[in-house]
Amino acid sequence: MAAIRFTHVIKEYAGGTLAVDDLNLEVAEGEFVVLVGPSGCGKTTALRMVAGLEEITDGEIRIGDRVVNDLAPRDRDIAMVFQNYALYPHKTVYENLVFGLRMRKVPKSEQRRRVEEIARILGLEEMLERRPAQLSGGQRQRVAMGRAIVREPQAFLMDEPLSNLDAKLRVQMRAEIARIQQTLRVTTLYVTHDQVEAMTMGHRVAVMRSGVLQQVDTPQRLYDLPGNLFVASFVGSPAMNLLDVALEREGGGLVCRSGGVEIELPVDIAARRPQLEQYVGRRLALGIRPEALSESSTDPDAPRIRGRALLVEALGAESLAHVEVNAMALDRPELVDVSAAQAHLLPVGDRTATLLARLEHDTGVKPGHVVDLAADVRRLHFFDLDTGSAIPVAGVPVTAAVV
């Protein structure tokens, strides 16, 4: 196995369209890195450049110690798994798995050893004599993965391999792929548009937008410390609530105001973000994750946000309430196309926003009810409206992000 390194990589198509703009990223040996972002963000183009299926306009890609810019795909010692399984329909599972080894003239005894070992790891031992038409979608995807794994390449490249599966099978295959990667410890670069998939599978996640790498970090740090507004709105399901607020000084403390909503920041919370002082008298973006809003709080001083429930979704283990409040939703065009899940952030009126709140599964809140939501001020996020960058907590570095 080998590391993959992008150094100032650019991909520009005819007409000046930049698909990938100055990409710098390293996938360490044995690491599982996920490229994620909305359609057209450049993630698949980046993957195809590693595979040699797209030419590089500028920059350098290394696999291990070799610069592979001008190498043919067959000479890069990588294996790719695609969205479509691309299996030979007339061949058995065994013949599909062994095909690449035969083309490389691997000795027959070694062919059988590798195929049998991979079949055992993937749970395909009882299916080696079947043909693809006799397999389920998940089984076909495992065969496609096995065909890549059996070659023992330096790296795996996976391009949305689970997109054709139903929701339940996708969840199962997510766990399968993660388990297999941990077992084999092969360097893996995985592309998906599904941020839940990215968060549950990757050792690190690289978020892209419009060809530019926005932020790369572990899944939990991306969630806890988004580097800019785009990452904050994209990472998390359901999405982060974002409000346009004015930061004002009151009684020696700081208060966020938006319409009829007021959130007072305790002195210790403000002290943790000394840069907030620069925004007094200015507007900024306030982010509140749905789980930071609740019907009750152990803190009697927790600020309350009053609103009217528009919809309550019963999800079994929890309920998701859509609450209309007298506040200004953040209206920034670059957030609108992130995903359909962002629709609740768009203004309903000049002073109306809809917040999502995770409530207990047995909540008594019903559509039409007036509800007071307690906000956990220790879990708030703040962003500069001009740059989109996060206002950090002192002493807690945020990974580099580009706006």
Coordinates of C-alpha atoms in Angstrom, one line a residue:
M1 CA 0.0 0.0 0.0
A2 CA 1.0 3.6 -0.5
A3 CA 0.1 7.2 0.3
I4 CA -1.8 9.4 -2.2
R5 CA -0.8 13.0 -2.4
F6 CA -2.3 15.9 -4.3
T7 CA 0.0 18.9 -4.6
H8 CA -1.6 22.1 -6.1
V9 CA -3.7 20.0 -8.5
I10 CA -5.8 21.9 -11.0
K11 CA -8.3 20.6 -13.5
E12 CA -9.6 23.1 -16.0
Y13 CA -11.9 22.1 -18.9
A14 CA -12.3 23.8 -22.3
G15 CA -14.0 27.1 -21.9
G16 CA -12.2 27.9 -18.6
T17 CA -14.4 25.8 -16.2
L18 CA -12.4 24.9 -13.1
A19 CA -13.5 21.5 -11.9
V20 CA -10.7 21.3 -9.3
D21 CA -8.9 24.4 -8.0
D22 CA -5.5 24.1 -6.3
L23 CA -6.2 20.9 -4.4
N24 CA -3.7 19.9 -1.7
L25 CA -4.5 16.7 0.1
E26 CA -2.7 13.7 1.4
V27 CA -4.1 10.2 2.1
A28 CA -1.7 8.4 4.4
E29 CA -0.8 4.8 4.0
G30 CA -3.7 2.6 5.2
E31 CA -6.0 5.6 5.7
F32 CA -9.6 5.8 4.7
V33 CA -10.4 9.4 3.4
V34 CA -13.8 10.4 2.1
L35 CA -14.3 13.2 -0.5
V36 CA -17.7 14.6 0.0
G37 CA -19.7 17.6 -1.3
P38 CA -22.7 18.5 -3.5
S39 CA -23.0 17.5 -7.2
G40 CA -20.4 19.3 -9.3
C41 CA -18.0 20.1 -6.5
G42 CA -15.1 18.3 -8.1
K43 CA -14.8 15.2 -5.9
T44 CA -15.2 12.6 -8.7
T45 CA -12.9 14.5 -11.0
A46 CA -10.2 14.4 -8.3
L47 CA -10.7 10.7 -8.0
R48 CA -10.5 10.1 -11.7
M49 CA -7.3 12.1 -11.9
V50 CA -5.7 9.7 -9.4
A51 CA -6.9 6.8 -11.5
G52 CA -5.6 8.4 -14.7
L53 CA -9.0 8.7 -16.3
E54 CA -8.8 12.5 -16.3
E55 CA -5.7 14.5 -17.4
I56 CA -4.3 17.0 -14.9
T57 CA -4.1 20.6 -16.0
D58 CA -1.5 21.5 -13.5
G59 CA 0.0 20.2 -10.2
E60 CA 1.3 16.8 -9.2
I61 CA -0.3 13.6 -8.0
R62 CA 1.9 11.0 -6.2
I63 CA 1.0 7.4 -5.4
G64 CA 3.7 6.3 -3.0
D65 CA 7.0 7.7 -4.2
R66 CA 6.0 7.9 -7.9
V67 CA 4.6 10.9 -9.7
V68 CA 1.8 9.5 -11.8
N69 CA 0.7 12.5 -13.8
D70 CA 1.7 10.9 -17.1
L71 CA 1.3 7.2 -16.2
A72 CA -1.3 5.1 -17.9
P73 CA -4.1 3.9 -15.6
R74 CA -2.9 0.2 -15.8
D75 CA 0.6 1.3 -14.6
R76 CA -0.6 3.1 -11.4
D77 CA -1.3 -0.1 -9.4
I78 CA -4.6 1.1 -8.1
A79 CA -8.0 -0.6 -8.1
M80 CA -11.3 1.2 -8.6
V81 CA -14.9 0.3 -7.6
F82 CA -17.6 2.2 -9.4
Q83 CA -21.2 3.0 -8.8
N84 CA -22.3 0.4 -11.4
Y85 CA -20.9 -3.0 -10.6
A86 CA -19.4 -3.6 -14.1
L87 CA -19.4 -7.4 -13.6
Y88 CA -19.2 -9.8 -16.5
P89 CA -22.8 -11.3 -16.7
H90 CA -21.8 -14.5 -18.4
K91 CA -19.0 -15.3 -15.9
T92 CA -19.4 -16.9 -12.4
V93 CA -18.5 -15.0 -9.3
Y94 CA -15.2 -17.0 -9.2
E95 CA -14.4 -16.1 -12.8
N96 CA -15.2 -12.4 -12.2
L97 CA -12.9 -12.4 -9.2
V98 CA -10.0 -14.2 -10.8
F99 CA -10.2 -12.3 -14.2
G100 CA -7.7 -9.6 -13.3
L101 CA -5.2 -12.0 -11.9
R102 CA -5.3 -14.1 -15.1
M103 CA -4.7 -11.0 -17.2
R104 CA -1.6 -10.4 -15.0
K105 CA -0.5 -14.0 -15.5
V106 CA -0.5 -14.7 -11.7
P107 CA 0.3 -18.4 -11.1
K108 CA -2.9 -20.5 -10.8
S109 CA -2.2 -21.7 -7.3
E110 CA -1.8 -18.1 -6.2
Q111 CA -5.0 -17.1 -8.1
R112 CA -7.1 -19.7 -6.2
R113 CA -5.5 -18.7 -2.8
R114 CA -6.3 -15.1 -3.2
V115 CA -9.8 -15.6 -4.5
E116 CA -10.7 -18.0 -1.7
E117 CA -9.3 -15.7 0.9
I118 CA -11.2 -12.7 -0.4
A119 CA -14.4 -14.8 -0.8
R120 CA -14.1 -15.7 2.9
I121 CA -13.6 -12.1 4.0
L122 CA -16.5 -10.9 1.9
G123 CA -18.9 -13.8 2.7
L124 CA -19.0 -15.0 -0.9
E125 CA -17.8 -18.6 -0.3
E126 CA -21.2 -20.1 -1.1
M127 CA -21.7 -18.0 -4.2
L128 CA -18.6 -18.6 -6.3
E129 CA -20.4 -20.7 -8.9
R130 CA -23.3 -18.3 -9.3
R131 CA -23.6 -15.6 -12.0
P132 CA -24.3 -11.9 -11.3
A133 CA -28.0 -12.3 -12.3
Q134 CA -28.5 -14.7 -9.4
L135 CA -27.1 -12.2 -6.8
S136 CA -28.7 -9.4 -4.9
G137 CA -27.5 -5.8 -5.3
G138 CA -25.4 -6.0 -2.1
Q139 CA -23.8 -9.3 -3.2
R140 CA -22.9 -7.9 -6.6
Q141 CA -21.3 -4.9 -4.9
R142 CA -19.3 -7.2 -2.7
V143 CA -18.1 -9.1 -5.9
A144 CA -17.1 -5.8 -7.4
M145 CA -15.1 -4.9 -4.3
G146 CA -13.6 -8.4 -4.2
R147 CA -12.4 -8.1 -7.8
A148 CA -10.6 -4.9 -6.8
I149 CA -9.2 -6.3 -3.5
V150 CA -7.9 -9.5 -4.9
R151 CA -5.4 -7.7 -7.0
E152 CA -3.7 -6.4 -3.8
P153 CA -3.2 -2.9 -5.2
Q154 CA -1.4 0.0 -3.5
A155 CA -4.7 1.9 -3.2
F156 CA -8.5 1.6 -3.6
L157 CA -10.5 4.3 -5.3
M158 CA -14.3 4.1 -4.7
D159 CA -16.7 6.3 -6.7
E160 CA -20.1 6.3 -4.9
P161 CA -20.2 2.5 -4.8
L162 CA -23.4 2.4 -2.7
S163 CA -25.6 4.7 -4.8
N164 CA -27.5 2.0 -6.5
L165 CA -28.5 0.2 -3.3
D166 CA -31.7 0.7 -1.2
A167 CA -31.4 2.6 2.1
K168 CA -31.3 -0.5 4.3
L169 CA -28.7 -2.2 2.2
R170 CA -26.6 1.0 2.0
V171 CA -26.4 1.0 5.8
Q172 CA -25.2 -2.6 5.9
M173 CA -22.7 -2.1 3.1
R174 CA -21.3 1.0 4.8
A175 CA -20.4 -1.1 7.8
E176 CA -19.0 -3.9 5.5
I177 CA -16.7 -1.6 3.6
A178 CA -15.4 0.1 6.7
R179 CA -14.8 -3.4 8.3
I180 CA -13.0 -4.7 5.2
Q181 CA -10.8 -1.6 5.0
Q182 CA -9.8 -1.9 8.7
T183 CA -9.0 -5.6 8.1
L184 CA -6.9 -5.0 4.9
R185 CA -5.5 -1.6 6.0
V186 CA -5.3 -0.5 2.3
T187 CA -5.1 3.2 1.5
T188 CA -8.6 4.2 0.3
L189 CA -10.0 7.3 -1.3
Y190 CA -13.8 7.2 -1.3
V191 CA -16.2 9.6 -3.1
T192 CA -19.8 10.2 -2.0
H193 CA -22.4 13.0 -2.0
D194 CA -24.0 11.6 1.2
Q195 CA -22.5 13.3 4.2
V196 CA -23.9 10.6 6.6
E197 CA -22.0 8.0 4.6
A198 CA -18.9 10.2 4.8
M199 CA -19.2 10.7 8.6
T200 CA -19.7 7.1 9.4
M201 CA -17.0 5.6 7.2
G202 CA -14.0 7.9 6.9
H203 CA -10.9 8.2 9.2
R204 CA -10.9 11.8 7.8
V205 CA -13.4 13.6 5.6
A206 CA -12.5 16.2 3.0
V207 CA -15.4 18.6 2.2
M208 CA -15.3 20.2 -1.3
R209 CA -17.4 22.9 -2.9
S210 CA -17.0 24.3 -6.4
G211 CA -13.7 22.6 -7.0
V212 CA -12.2 24.0 -3.8
L213 CA -11.3 21.9 -0.7
Q214 CA -13.1 23.6 2.2
Q215 CA -11.9 21.6 5.2
V216 CA -10.4 18.2 6.0
D217 CA -10.5 16.6 9.5
T218 CA -11.9 13.7 11.4
P219 CA -15.7 13.3 11.2
Q220 CA -16.3 14.4 14.8
R221 CA -14.1 17.5 14.6
L222 CA -15.8 18.5 11.3
Y223 CA -19.1 18.3 13.2
D224 CA -18.0 20.1 16.3
L225 CA -15.7 22.6 14.7
P226 CA -16.8 23.5 11.2
G227 CA -14.4 25.9 9.7
N228 CA -16.9 28.0 7.7
L229 CA -20.6 28.4 6.9
F230 CA -20.6 26.0 4.0
V231 CA -19.1 23.1 6.1
A232 CA -21.4 24.0 9.0
S233 CA -24.5 23.8 6.8
F234 CA -23.4 20.7 4.9
V235 CA -22.2 18.5 7.8
G236 CA -24.9 17.2 10.0
S237 CA -28.3 15.6 9.5
P238 CA -30.6 17.4 10.0
A239 CA -28.7 20.5 9.1
M240 CA -27.5 23.2 11.5
N241 CA -30.0 26.1 12.1
L242 CA -28.4 29.4 10.9
L243 CA -29.7 32.8 12.0
D244 CA -28.7 36.3 11.0
V245 CA -28.1 38.1 14.4
A246 CA -26.9 41.4 15.8
L247 CA -24.3 41.1 18.6
E248 CA -24.9 43.8 21.2
R249 CA -23.5 44.7 24.6
E250 CA -25.9 44.7 27.5
G251 CA -25.2 45.0 31.2
G252 CA -21.6 44.1 30.8
G253 CA -22.4 41.0 28.8
L254 CA -23.1 40.1 25.2
V255 CA -26.5 39.4 23.6
C256 CA -27.4 38.0 20.2
R257 CA -30.6 39.5 18.8
S258 CA -32.6 38.6 15.8
G259 CA -36.2 39.8 15.5
G260 CA -37.9 38.8 18.7
V261 CA -35.2 36.2 19.7
E262 CA -32.6 37.1 22.3
I263 CA -29.8 34.9 23.4
E264 CA -27.7 36.2 26.2
L265 CA -24.1 34.8 26.3
P266 CA -22.7 34.1 29.8
V267 CA -19.5 35.8 30.6
D268 CA -17.5 32.6 30.5
I269 CA -18.9 31.7 27.0
A270 CA -18.0 35.1 25.6
A271 CA -14.5 34.9 27.2
R272 CA -13.9 31.6 25.4
R273 CA -14.3 33.5 22.1
P274 CA -12.4 36.7 22.6
Q275 CA -12.8 37.6 18.9
L276 CA -16.5 38.1 19.5
E277 CA -15.6 41.5 21.0
Q278 CA -14.8 42.7 17.5
Y279 CA -18.3 42.0 16.4
V280 CA -20.2 44.1 19.0
G281 CA -22.5 46.4 17.1
R282 CA -22.3 44.2 14.0
R283 CA -24.2 41.3 12.5
L284 CA -22.9 37.8 12.4
A285 CA -24.2 34.3 11.7
L286 CA -25.4 32.2 14.7
G287 CA -25.5 28.4 14.3
I288 CA -27.6 26.1 16.5
R289 CA -27.6 22.4 15.9
P290 CA -31.1 20.8 16.4
E291 CA -29.8 18.8 19.4
A292 CA -28.8 22.0 21.1
L293 CA -32.5 22.9 21.4
S294 CA -34.8 21.2 23.9
E295 CA -38.0 21.6 25.7
S296 CA -36.3 21.6 29.1
S297 CA -32.9 22.3 30.4
T298 CA -30.9 21.5 33.6
D299 CA -29.7 25.1 33.4
P300 CA -32.5 27.4 34.8
D301 CA -30.8 30.4 33.1
A302 CA -30.7 28.8 29.7
P303 CA -32.1 31.3 27.1
R304 CA -35.5 30.4 25.7
I305 CA -36.7 30.8 22.1
R306 CA -40.4 30.9 21.8
G307 CA -42.1 29.7 18.6
R308 CA -45.0 27.9 17.0
A309 CA -44.7 24.2 16.0
L310 CA -45.4 23.8 12.3
L311 CA -44.6 20.1 12.1
V312 CA -43.5 17.3 14.4
E313 CA -41.9 14.2 12.8
A314 CA -42.0 11.1 15.0
L315 CA -38.7 9.2 14.2
G316 CA -39.0 6.5 16.8
A317 CA -36.1 7.2 19.1
E318 CA -36.7 11.0 18.9
S319 CA -39.0 13.6 17.5
L320 CA -38.0 16.4 15.1
A321 CA -39.9 19.6 15.6
H322 CA -40.1 22.4 13.0
V323 CA -40.7 25.5 15.0
E324 CA -41.4 28.9 13.4
V325 CA -39.8 31.8 15.4
N326 CA -39.6 35.5 15.1
A327 CA -36.1 35.8 13.8
M328 CA -34.1 36.3 10.6
A329 CA -33.0 33.1 8.9
L330 CA -29.6 33.4 7.3
D331 CA -30.1 34.2 3.6
R332 CA -26.8 33.4 1.8
P333 CA -27.0 32.1 -1.8
E334 CA -24.1 29.7 -1.5
L335 CA -26.0 27.7 1.2
V336 CA -29.2 27.3 -0.9
D337 CA -27.9 24.6 -3.2
V338 CA -26.2 22.5 -0.5
S339 CA -29.1 20.1 -0.3
A340 CA -32.8 19.9 -0.1
A341 CA -32.4 19.5 3.7
Q342 CA -31.4 23.2 3.8
A343 CA -34.9 24.3 2.7
H344 CA -36.0 25.1 6.3
L345 CA -33.3 27.8 6.5
L346 CA -34.8 29.9 3.8
P347 CA -36.8 33.0 4.9
V348 CA -40.5 32.4 5.2
G349 CA -41.0 36.1 5.8
D350 CA -38.9 39.2 6.6
R351 CA -38.8 38.2 10.3
T352 CA -39.7 34.6 10.3
A353 CA -37.4 31.5 10.4
T354 CA -38.0 27.9 11.0
L355 CA -35.8 26.1 13.5
L356 CA -35.4 22.3 13.7
A357 CA -35.2 20.9 17.3
R358 CA -34.5 17.3 18.4
L359 CA -37.1 16.5 21.1
E360 CA -37.8 13.4 23.2
H361 CA -39.7 10.7 21.4
D362 CA -42.6 11.1 23.7
T363 CA -42.8 14.9 23.4
G364 CA -46.3 16.4 23.9
V365 CA -45.6 19.1 21.3
K366 CA -48.1 19.1 18.4
P367 CA -48.5 21.2 15.3
G368 CA -49.9 24.6 16.3
H369 CA -48.6 24.5 19.9
V370 CA -46.5 27.4 21.2
V371 CA -43.2 26.0 22.5
D372 CA -40.4 27.5 24.5
L373 CA -37.1 25.9 23.4
A374 CA -34.1 26.0 25.7
A375 CA -30.8 26.8 23.9
D376 CA -27.6 25.2 25.1
V377 CA -25.3 28.3 24.8
R378 CA -22.2 26.1 25.1
R379 CA -23.0 24.5 21.8
L380 CA -23.5 27.6 19.7
H381 CA -21.5 28.4 16.6
F382 CA -20.6 31.9 15.3
F383 CA -19.5 32.9 11.8
D384 CA -18.3 36.1 10.2
L385 CA -20.8 37.2 7.6
D386 CA -18.2 38.8 5.3
T387 CA -15.8 35.9 5.1
G388 CA -18.0 33.0 6.2
S389 CA -15.2 31.8 8.5
A390 CA -15.9 30.4 12.0
I391 CA -15.2 32.5 15.0
P392 CA -13.0 30.1 17.0
V393 CA -12.9 29.1 20.6
A394 CA -9.6 30.3 22.1
G395 CA -7.0 27.5 22.2
V396 CA -9.1 25.2 20.0
P397 CA -7.6 25.3 16.5
V398 CA -9.9 24.8 13.6
T399 CA -8.4 23.0 10.6
A400 CA -7.7 25.3 7.6
A401 CA -10.8 26.1 5.6
V402 CA -11.2 28.1 2.4
V403 CA -14.2 30.2 1.7

